[in-house]
CSV table of C-alpha atoms in Angstrom, one decimal:
chain,number,residue,atom,x,y,z
A,7,MET,CA,0.0,-0.3,0.4
A,8,LEU,CA,1.0,3.3,-0.8
A,9,ILE,CA,1.1,5.8,2.4
A,10,THR,CA,1.9,9.5,1.5
A,11,TYR,CA,1.8,12.3,4.4
A,12,LEU,CA,0.3,15.4,3.5
A,13,ARG,CA,0.6,17.7,5.5
A,14,LEU,CA,-0.9,21.4,5.1
A,15,ARG,CA,-1.6,24.5,6.8
A,16,ALA,CA,-4.4,26.4,6.9
A,17,ASP,CA,-3.1,30.1,5.9
A,18,HIS,CA,-2.9,28.5,3.1
A,19,ALA,CA,-6.5,30.7,2.8
A,20,HIS,CA,-4.1,33.7,3.1
A,21,GLY,CA,-2.7,32.6,-0.4
A,22,ARG,CA,1.1,32.1,1.4
A,23,HIS,CA,3.4,29.5,-0.3
A,24,ASP,CA,6.8,29.4,2.1
A,25,ASP,CA,5.7,26.7,3.7
A,26,PRO,CA,7.6,22.6,3.6
A,27,PRO,CA,7.5,20.0,0.5
A,28,LEU,CA,6.0,17.0,1.1
A,29,ALA,CA,7.0,14.7,3.1
A,30,THR,CA,6.5,11.6,2.2
A,31,GLU,CA,6.3,7.9,2.7
A,32,SER,CA,6.3,4.9,1.0
A,33,HIS,CA,5.1,0.3,1.4
A,34,PRO,CA,4.2,-1.8,-0.2
A,35,ALA,CA,0.5,-3.4,-1.5
A,36,GLY,CA,-0.9,-5.0,1.4
A,37,VAL,CA,-3.5,-6.1,1.6
A,38,VAL,CA,-25.2,-9.1,1.2
A,39,GLY,CA,-74.6,-27.0,-0.8
A,40,GLY,CA,-75.7,-29.7,-1.0
A,41,SER,CA,-76.6,-30.7,-3.7
A,42,ARG,CA,-79.4,-29.1,-5.2
A,43,ARG,CA,-83.3,-31.8,-5.0
A,44,THR,CA,-84.9,-33.1,-7.9
A,45,MET,CA,-88.4,-33.6,-7.5
A,46,ASP,CA,-90.5,-35.7,-9.6
A,47,ASP,CA,-93.7,-33.7,-10.6
A,48,ARG,CA,-96.6,-36.0,-8.7
A,49,VAL,CA,-100.8,-36.4,-8.4
A,50,ASP,CA,-103.4,-38.1,-6.7
A,51,ALA,CA,-105.4,-40.5,-7.1
A,52,ASP,CA,-108.4,-38.5,-8.5
A,53,GLY,CA,-104.8,-36.6,-11.8
A,54,ALA,CA,-104.4,-33.9,-8.9
A,55,GLU,CA,-101.6,-32.1,-9.4
A,56,VAL,CA,-99.8,-32.6,-5.1
A,57,ALA,CA,-98.0,-29.9,-4.3
A,58,PRO,CA,-94.1,-30.2,-3.6
A,59,ASP,CA,-92.3,-30.9,-0.1
A,60,PRO,CA,-92.3,-27.4,2.3
A,61,VAL,CA,-88.2,-29.0,1.3
A,62,PRO,CA,-86.5,-25.3,0.2
A,63,VAL,CA,-88.3,-23.6,3.1
A,64,ARG,CA,-86.8,-25.5,5.4
A,65,VAL,CA,-82.9,-24.6,3.6
A,66,GLY,CA,-83.5,-21.5,2.3
A,67,ARG,CA,-84.2,-20.9,6.3
A,68,ARG,CA,-81.1,-23.0,7.0
A,69,PHE,CA,-79.1,-21.4,5.2
A,70,GLY,CA,-80.6,-17.6,6.1
A,71,GLY,CA,-79.4,-19.2,10.0
A,72,ARG,CA,-76.1,-19.2,8.6
A,73,ILE,CA,-76.2,-16.3,6.9
A,74,ALA,CA,-76.6,-14.8,10.6
A,75,LEU,CA,-73.7,-16.6,12.4
A,76,LEU,CA,-71.9,-15.4,10.0
A,77,SER,CA,-72.0,-12.0,9.8
A,78,ARG,CA,-72.2,-12.5,13.9
A,79,LEU,CA,-69.3,-14.7,13.5
A,80,ALA,CA,-67.6,-11.4,10.7
A,81,SER,CA,-68.8,-8.7,13.8
A,82,ILE,CA,-67.1,-10.4,15.8
A,83,GLY,CA,-63.9,-11.0,13.7
A,84,LEU,CA,-63.8,-8.3,13.6
A,85,VAL,CA,-63.6,-6.6,16.8
A,86,VAL,CA,-60.8,-9.3,17.4
A,87,ILE,CA,-59.8,-8.0,14.2
A,88,LEU,CA,-59.9,-4.2,15.0
A,89,PHE,CA,-58.7,-5.4,18.3
A,90,GLY,CA,-55.8,-7.1,17.0
A,91,VAL,CA,-54.6,-4.2,14.3
A,92,SER,CA,-54.5,-1.7,17.7
A,93,GLY,CA,-52.1,-3.9,19.7
A,94,PHE,CA,-50.4,-4.9,16.4
A,95,ALA,CA,-50.0,-0.9,16.0
A,96,LEU,CA,-49.4,-0.5,19.6
A,97,TRP,CA,-46.8,-2.9,19.6
A,98,SER,CA,-44.9,-2.0,17.0
A,99,ALA,CA,-45.1,1.6,18.5
A,100,HIS,CA,-43.6,0.6,21.7
A,101,ALA,CA,-41.0,-2.5,20.0
A,102,SER,CA,-39.9,0.7,17.5
A,103,SER,CA,-39.4,2.8,19.9
A,104,ASP,CA,-37.5,1.3,22.3
A,105,ALA,CA,-35.2,0.1,19.4
A,106,ALA,CA,-34.3,4.0,18.4
A,107,GLU,CA,-33.8,4.1,21.9
A,108,ALA,CA,-31.3,2.4,22.5
A,109,ALA,CA,-29.5,3.1,19.1
A,110,ASN,CA,-29.6,6.8,20.2
A,111,LEU,CA,-28.2,5.9,23.3
A,112,ALA,CA,-25.8,3.9,21.9
A,113,HIS,CA,-24.8,6.3,19.6
A,114,THR,CA,-24.4,8.7,21.6
A,115,LEU,CA,-22.1,6.4,23.6
A,116,ALA,CA,-20.4,5.3,21.3
A,117,ILE,CA,-19.2,9.0,21.1
A,118,HIS,CA,-18.7,9.6,24.6
A,119,TYR,CA,-16.1,7.0,24.0
A,120,THR,CA,-14.0,7.7,20.5
A,121,GLU,CA,-14.0,11.5,22.4
A,122,ALA,CA,-12.2,9.6,25.7
A,123,ALA,CA,-10.3,7.9,23.3
A,124,GLN,CA,-9.4,10.6,21.2
A,125,ALA,CA,-8.3,12.2,24.4
A,126,VAL,CA,-6.0,8.8,25.1
A,127,ALA,CA,-4.4,9.9,22.3
A,128,ALA,CA,-3.6,13.4,22.7
A,129,GLU,CA,-2.1,12.2,25.8
A,130,GLU,CA,0.1,10.1,24.9
A,131,SER,CA,1.1,12.6,21.5
A,132,LEU,CA,1.6,15.5,24.0
A,133,GLU,CA,4.1,13.3,26.4
A,134,ARG,CA,6.2,12.4,24.0
A,135,LYS,CA,6.3,16.3,23.0
A,136,TYR,CA,7.1,17.6,26.0
A,137,ARG,CA,10.2,14.9,26.5
A,138,LEU,CA,11.5,17.3,23.4
A,139,GLU,CA,10.2,20.0,23.6
A,140,PRO,CA,9.3,20.8,27.2
A,141,GLY,CA,7.8,24.1,28.6
A,142,PRO,CA,4.8,25.6,29.8
A,143,GLY,CA,2.8,25.6,26.5
A,144,VAL,CA,2.7,21.9,25.9
A,145,LEU,CA,1.8,20.9,29.7
A,146,ALA,CA,-1.0,23.8,29.2
A,147,THR,CA,-2.6,21.2,25.8
A,148,TYR,CA,-1.6,18.0,27.6
A,149,ASP,CA,-3.6,19.5,30.6
A,150,ALA,CA,-6.7,20.1,29.3
A,151,ALA,CA,-6.2,16.5,27.3
A,152,ALA,CA,-6.6,15.0,29.9
A,153,ALA,CA,-9.8,17.1,31.3
A,154,GLN,CA,-11.6,15.9,28.1
A,155,LEU,CA,-10.6,12.5,29.9
A,156,LEU,CA,-12.1,13.5,32.8
A,157,ASP,CA,-14.9,15.1,30.9
A,158,ALA,CA,-15.9,12.1,28.2
A,159,LEU,CA,-15.9,9.6,31.1
A,160,ALA,CA,-17.9,12.1,33.1
A,161,LEU,CA,-20.8,11.9,29.8
A,162,VAL,CA,-20.1,8.0,29.6
A,163,ALA,CA,-20.6,7.9,33.7
A,164,ARG,CA,-24.5,9.5,33.3
A,165,ASP,CA,-25.5,8.2,30.3
A,166,GLY,CA,-24.2,4.9,31.1
A,167,GLY,CA,-25.5,1.7,32.2
A,168,SER,CA,-23.7,0.4,35.2
A,169,SER,CA,-20.9,-1.6,34.4
A,170,ASP,CA,-19.7,1.6,31.7
A,171,ARG,CA,-19.9,3.6,35.7
A,172,ALA,CA,-17.3,0.6,36.4
A,173,LEU,CA,-15.3,0.7,34.3
A,174,VAL,CA,-15.2,4.8,34.5
A,175,GLU,CA,-14.3,4.7,38.3
A,176,LYS,CA,-11.6,2.0,37.3
A,177,VAL,CA,-11.1,4.3,34.4
A,178,ARG,CA,-10.2,7.4,36.4
A,179,ALA,CA,-8.0,5.1,38.9
A,180,THR,CA,-5.9,4.7,36.8
A,181,HIS,CA,-5.7,7.5,34.8
A,182,ALA,CA,-4.9,9.6,38.7
A,183,THR,CA,-1.5,7.2,39.1
A,184,TYR,CA,-1.1,7.6,35.6
A,185,LEU,CA,-0.7,11.9,36.2
A,186,GLY,CA,0.9,11.4,39.8
A,187,ALA,CA,3.5,9.1,37.0
A,188,ILE,CA,3.9,12.0,34.6
A,189,ARG,CA,4.1,14.6,36.6
A,190,ARG,CA,6.9,13.4,38.0
A,191,MET,CA,8.8,13.1,34.8
A,192,TYR,CA,8.2,15.8,34.2
A,193,SER,CA,9.9,17.1,37.0
A,194,ALA,CA,13.2,14.5,35.6
A,195,VAL,CA,13.3,15.7,32.4
A,196,ASP,CA,12.3,19.5,33.4
A,197,THR,CA,16.2,18.9,35.8
A,198,GLY,CA,17.4,17.3,32.9
A,199,ASP,CA,17.6,13.4,34.6
A,200,THR,CA,17.2,11.1,31.9
A,201,ALA,CA,18.3,8.0,33.2
A,202,THR,CA,15.0,8.9,35.5
A,203,VAL,CA,13.1,9.8,32.5
A,204,LEU,CA,13.4,6.3,31.1
A,205,ARG,CA,12.6,4.7,35.2
A,206,ILE,CA,9.4,6.5,35.1
A,207,ASP,CA,8.7,6.2,31.6
A,208,ALA,CA,9.2,2.4,31.0
A,209,GLY,CA,8.4,1.5,34.5
A,210,GLU,CA,5.2,3.3,35.3
A,211,VAL,CA,4.4,5.4,32.7
A,212,ASP,CA,4.0,3.4,29.8
A,213,PRO,CA,2.6,0.7,32.1
A,214,LEU,CA,-0.6,2.5,33.0
A,215,PHE,CA,-1.2,3.8,29.9
A,216,GLY,CA,-2.0,0.7,27.8
A,217,SER,CA,-3.8,-0.4,30.3
A,218,ILE,CA,-5.8,3.1,30.2
A,219,ALA,CA,-5.9,2.8,26.5
A,220,HIS,CA,-7.0,-0.9,26.1
A,221,THR,CA,-10.1,-0.1,28.7
A,222,VAL,CA,-11.5,2.2,26.7
A,223,ASP,CA,-10.3,1.9,23.1
A,224,VAL,CA,-12.4,-1.6,23.9
A,225,ALA,CA,-14.7,0.3,25.1
A,226,ALA,CA,-15.5,2.6,22.5
A,227,GLU,CA,-15.2,-0.3,19.3
A,228,ALA,CA,-18.0,-2.5,21.7
A,229,HIS,CA,-20.2,0.2,22.0
A,230,GLN,CA,-20.1,0.6,18.3
A,231,GLN,CA,-20.6,-2.1,17.3
A,232,GLU,CA,-24.0,-2.3,19.9
A,233,GLU,CA,-25.2,1.0,17.7
A,234,LEU,CA,-24.7,-1.2,15.4
A,235,ALA,CA,-26.3,-4.4,16.6
A,236,ALA,CA,-28.8,-1.5,17.8
A,237,LEU,CA,-29.9,-0.6,14.1
A,238,ALA,CA,-29.6,-3.8,12.4
A,239,GLN,CA,-32.1,-5.0,15.5
A,240,GLN,CA,-34.3,-2.0,14.0
A,241,GLN,CA,-34.1,-2.7,10.7
A,242,ASP,CA,-35.2,-6.8,11.9
A,243,LEU,CA,-38.3,-5.5,13.1
A,244,GLN,CA,-39.5,-3.5,10.8
A,245,THR,CA,-38.8,-6.1,8.1
A,246,LEU,CA,-41.0,-8.5,10.5
A,247,GLU,CA,-43.2,-5.6,10.1
A,248,ALA,CA,-43.4,-4.6,6.9
A,249,ARG,CA,-44.8,-9.1,6.0
A,250,LEU,CA,-47.1,-8.8,9.1
A,251,THR,CA,-48.9,-5.9,7.8
A,252,PRO,CA,-50.3,-6.9,4.8
A,253,THR,CA,-51.6,-10.0,6.3
A,254,VAL,CA,-53.6,-7.7,9.6
A,255,PHE,CA,-54.7,-5.1,6.8
A,256,LEU,CA,-55.9,-7.3,4.4
A,257,LEU,CA,-57.9,-8.4,7.2
A,258,GLY,CA,-59.4,-5.7,9.0
A,259,LEU,CA,-61.0,-4.5,5.3
A,260,LEU,CA,-61.8,-0.7,5.2
A,261,PHE,CA,-61.5,-0.6,8.7
A,262,ALA,CA,-57.5,-1.1,9.2
A,263,GLY,CA,-57.2,0.7,5.8
A,264,VAL,CA,-56.9,4.1,8.6
A,265,LEU,CA,-54.1,2.1,10.0
A,266,VAL,CA,-52.8,1.5,7.1
A,267,TRP,CA,-51.7,4.9,6.9
A,268,PHE,CA,-50.6,5.7,10.0
A,269,ILE,CA,-48.5,2.7,11.0
A,270,ARG,CA,-47.0,3.9,7.0
A,271,ILE,CA,-46.3,7.3,7.7
A,272,TYR,CA,-45.1,6.1,11.2
A,273,ARG,CA,-43.1,3.3,9.7
A,274,ARG,CA,-41.5,5.8,6.5
A,275,LEU,CA,-40.9,7.6,10.1
A,276,LEU,CA,-38.4,5.6,11.8
A,277,ASP,CA,-36.7,4.4,8.3
A,278,ARG,CA,-36.2,7.6,8.0
A,279,GLU,CA,-34.1,8.3,10.9
A,280,ARG,CA,-33.5,4.5,11.3
A,281,ARG,CA,-31.4,5.3,7.8
A,282,ARG,CA,-30.1,9.4,9.8
A,283,ALA,CA,-28.7,7.5,12.3
A,284,LEU,CA,-26.6,4.9,10.2
A,285,TYR,CA,-25.3,8.1,8.1
A,286,ASP,CA,-24.8,9.7,10.9
A,287,SER,CA,-22.3,6.7,12.4
A,288,MET,CA,-20.6,7.0,9.6
A,289,HIS,CA,-19.9,10.2,8.7
A,290,ASP,CA,-18.9,13.1,10.5
A,291,GLU,CA,-21.4,15.3,12.1
A,292,LEU,CA,-19.5,19.0,11.1
A,293,THR,CA,-18.7,18.1,7.2
A,294,GLY,CA,-20.2,15.5,6.5
A,295,LEU,CA,-17.3,14.1,5.3
A,296,PRO,CA,-16.5,8.8,5.8
A,297,ASN,CA,-15.6,9.3,9.7
A,298,ARG,CA,-13.0,7.1,11.6
A,299,VAL,CA,-15.2,4.3,10.5
A,300,LEU,CA,-16.4,4.6,7.5
A,301,LEU,CA,-12.9,5.4,5.9
A,302,ALA,CA,-11.6,2.3,7.6
A,303,ASP,CA,-13.9,0.4,6.0
A,304,ARG,CA,-13.4,1.9,2.5
A,305,LEU,CA,-9.8,1.2,3.2
A,306,GLU,CA,-10.2,-1.9,4.0
A,307,GLN,CA,-12.6,-3.4,0.8
A,308,ALA,CA,-9.5,-1.2,-1.5
A,309,LEU,CA,-7.3,-3.7,0.5
A,310,ARG,CA,-9.5,-6.3,-0.7
A,311,VAL,CA,-9.5,-6.3,-4.3
A,312,ALA,CA,-5.6,-4.7,-3.9
A,313,ASP,CA,-4.6,-7.7,-2.7
A,314,ARG,CA,-6.9,-9.5,-5.6
A,315,GLU,CA,-6.2,-8.4,-8.6
A,316,ARG,CA,-2.1,-7.0,-7.3
A,317,SER,CA,-2.4,-3.4,-7.9
A,318,PRO,CA,-1.7,-0.5,-5.0
A,319,VAL,CA,-3.4,1.4,-3.1
A,320,GLY,CA,-2.6,5.0,-1.9
A,321,LEU,CA,-3.1,6.2,0.9
A,322,LEU,CA,-3.5,10.3,2.0
A,323,LEU,CA,-3.1,11.5,5.1
A,324,ILE,CA,-3.3,15.3,5.0
A,325,ASP,CA,-2.5,17.9,8.1
A,326,LEU,CA,-3.6,21.6,8.8
A,327,ASP,CA,-1.2,23.2,10.5
A,328,ARG,CA,-1.6,26.0,11.6
A,329,PHE,CA,-5.4,26.4,12.0
A,330,LYS,CA,-5.3,26.4,15.9
A,331,GLU,CA,-4.8,30.4,14.9
A,332,VAL,CA,-7.4,30.6,12.9
A,333,ASN,CA,-9.9,29.0,15.8
A,334,ASP,CA,-8.1,31.2,17.6
A,335,THR,CA,-8.0,34.4,15.5
A,336,PHE,CA,-11.2,34.0,14.3
A,337,GLY,CA,-13.5,31.9,17.0
A,338,HIS,CA,-14.0,28.1,16.8
A,339,GLU,CA,-17.2,29.9,14.7
A,340,HIS,CA,-14.9,30.3,11.9
A,341,GLY,CA,-13.0,27.5,11.9
A,342,ASP,CA,-15.5,24.7,12.0
A,343,ALA,CA,-17.0,27.1,8.8
A,344,LEU,CA,-13.4,26.6,7.1
A,345,LEU,CA,-13.0,22.4,8.1
A,346,ALA,CA,-16.5,22.3,6.2
A,347,GLN,CA,-15.5,24.1,3.1
A,348,ILE,CA,-12.3,21.5,3.0
A,349,GLY,CA,-14.3,18.4,2.2
A,350,PRO,CA,-16.0,19.3,-1.7
A,351,ARG,CA,-12.4,21.1,-1.7
A,352,LEU,CA,-10.5,17.9,-2.1
A,353,SER,CA,-13.8,16.4,-4.0
A,354,ALA,CA,-12.9,18.2,-6.9
A,355,VAL,CA,-10.2,16.8,-7.0
A,356,LEU,CA,-9.9,13.1,-6.6
A,357,ARG,CA,-12.2,10.7,-8.8
A,358,GLN,CA,-14.9,9.0,-8.2
A,359,VAL,CA,-13.4,6.0,-6.5
A,360,ASP,CA,-11.0,7.8,-4.5
A,361,THR,CA,-12.7,8.1,-0.7
A,362,VAL,CA,-12.1,11.1,1.9
A,363,GLY,CA,-12.9,11.2,5.2
A,364,ARG,CA,-12.2,13.2,7.8
A,365,LEU,CA,-9.9,11.9,10.6
A,366,GLY,CA,-10.4,14.7,13.8
A,367,GLY,CA,-9.9,18.3,14.7
A,368,ASP,CA,-8.4,19.3,12.1
A,369,GLU,CA,-7.0,16.3,10.4
A,370,PHE,CA,-8.1,14.4,7.1
A,371,ALA,CA,-7.2,10.9,4.9
A,372,VAL,CA,-7.8,10.1,0.8
A,373,VAL,CA,-7.8,6.5,0.5
A,374,LEU,CA,-7.3,6.2,-3.1
A,375,PRO,CA,-8.0,2.7,-4.8
A,376,GLY,CA,-5.8,1.1,-7.7
A,377,VAL,CA,-2.9,4.4,-7.8
A,378,THR,CA,-0.1,3.2,-10.1
A,379,ASP,CA,2.5,3.9,-7.3
A,380,THR,CA,4.3,6.4,-5.7
A,381,ALA,CA,4.6,9.4,-7.8
A,382,SER,CA,1.1,9.3,-8.6
A,383,ALA,CA,0.1,9.5,-5.1
A,384,MET,CA,2.5,12.4,-5.3
A,385,GLY,CA,0.6,14.4,-8.0
A,386,VAL,CA,-2.8,13.8,-6.5
A,387,ALA,CA,-1.2,15.4,-3.7
A,388,ALA,CA,0.1,18.6,-5.0
A,389,LYS,CA,-3.1,18.6,-6.8
A,390,LEU,CA,-5.4,18.6,-3.4
A,391,ARG,CA,-2.6,21.1,-1.9
A,392,THR,CA,-3.1,23.4,-4.5
A,393,ALA,CA,-7.4,23.3,-4.0
A,394,LEU,CA,-6.3,24.2,-0.5
A,395,GLU,CA,-4.1,26.9,-1.7
A,396,GLN,CA,-6.8,29.0,-3.0
A,397,PRO,CA,-8.8,32.1,-1.2
A,398,PHE,CA,-11.6,29.8,1.2
């Protein structure tokens, strides 16, 4: 797989071209009833006709009684059907509401855990940065990342169940110990005690961070799977409703017509919400681009095709430098507006088979199936950079 890491600065919007050249790194490719009664003419001894037996009259009366009985049974059946339709409607609404609520809860928890995982990753990155470039600015940013993790865990404890709260308490305790080790390591960094730094990092910081990262990542992945399972369950429920509804409504005839209309409207709304929830779970809320989950799926598909067809795949990682300056100078509202314009610009210069997604913050990625070589990937990277250099 050809991997190209592309760094772009947010101030390209102002026409600056003083950035360093693109840095690239390449690797080899890898990897849905009765019968009618007849009577003879009868005469008496005098030759007079004899009236036929009144059997037809008795048959007619029995038939009328059966009709009345069937009518009463039909009325009872209709009442039963109406009750059944009403019960079905109530069950459908309740089950669909429960399924939608479960999907929304799973989606909410997945977001909280993802935010926690991002905060953990930020802590690791800033910890390494402090060891290379110690200073109050890096320390303040690290503290903000640690606070972001605690905030995300608080949201998990608020919205999650007992198991989530137990996990939060475990992570909080481990994180407190981890912060203590970090402070001591930072002190050693400040005094230039490399031996102490290495000892604390290997013996305390790395193991504690590994435990925190593993716990949060596993929980985030589990809740993402729960979200997808809840959406699938909601889809299965709607499929079951689609199969049962016509039979129930045909038995209800005209009386069920109103309910058919109502439930169809309700189902369309639920289906729209399901599609929206599924779309939201696969796309970034701010930019509308594919998120990490969908981007990883597209990359996996591209790798499978590449492995089968013996063709390379390109992956461009795009990072906007100085984007924080945009937020600090113009405010987060303008920063969000800038990020929202990135996706269309990148998509405009890509092929239809390519995928551009947002990894988070000011980081984007582009999957290039069938790219021929590193030079081709670099050519695409150059086009992307040129697209972002135009004023916003």
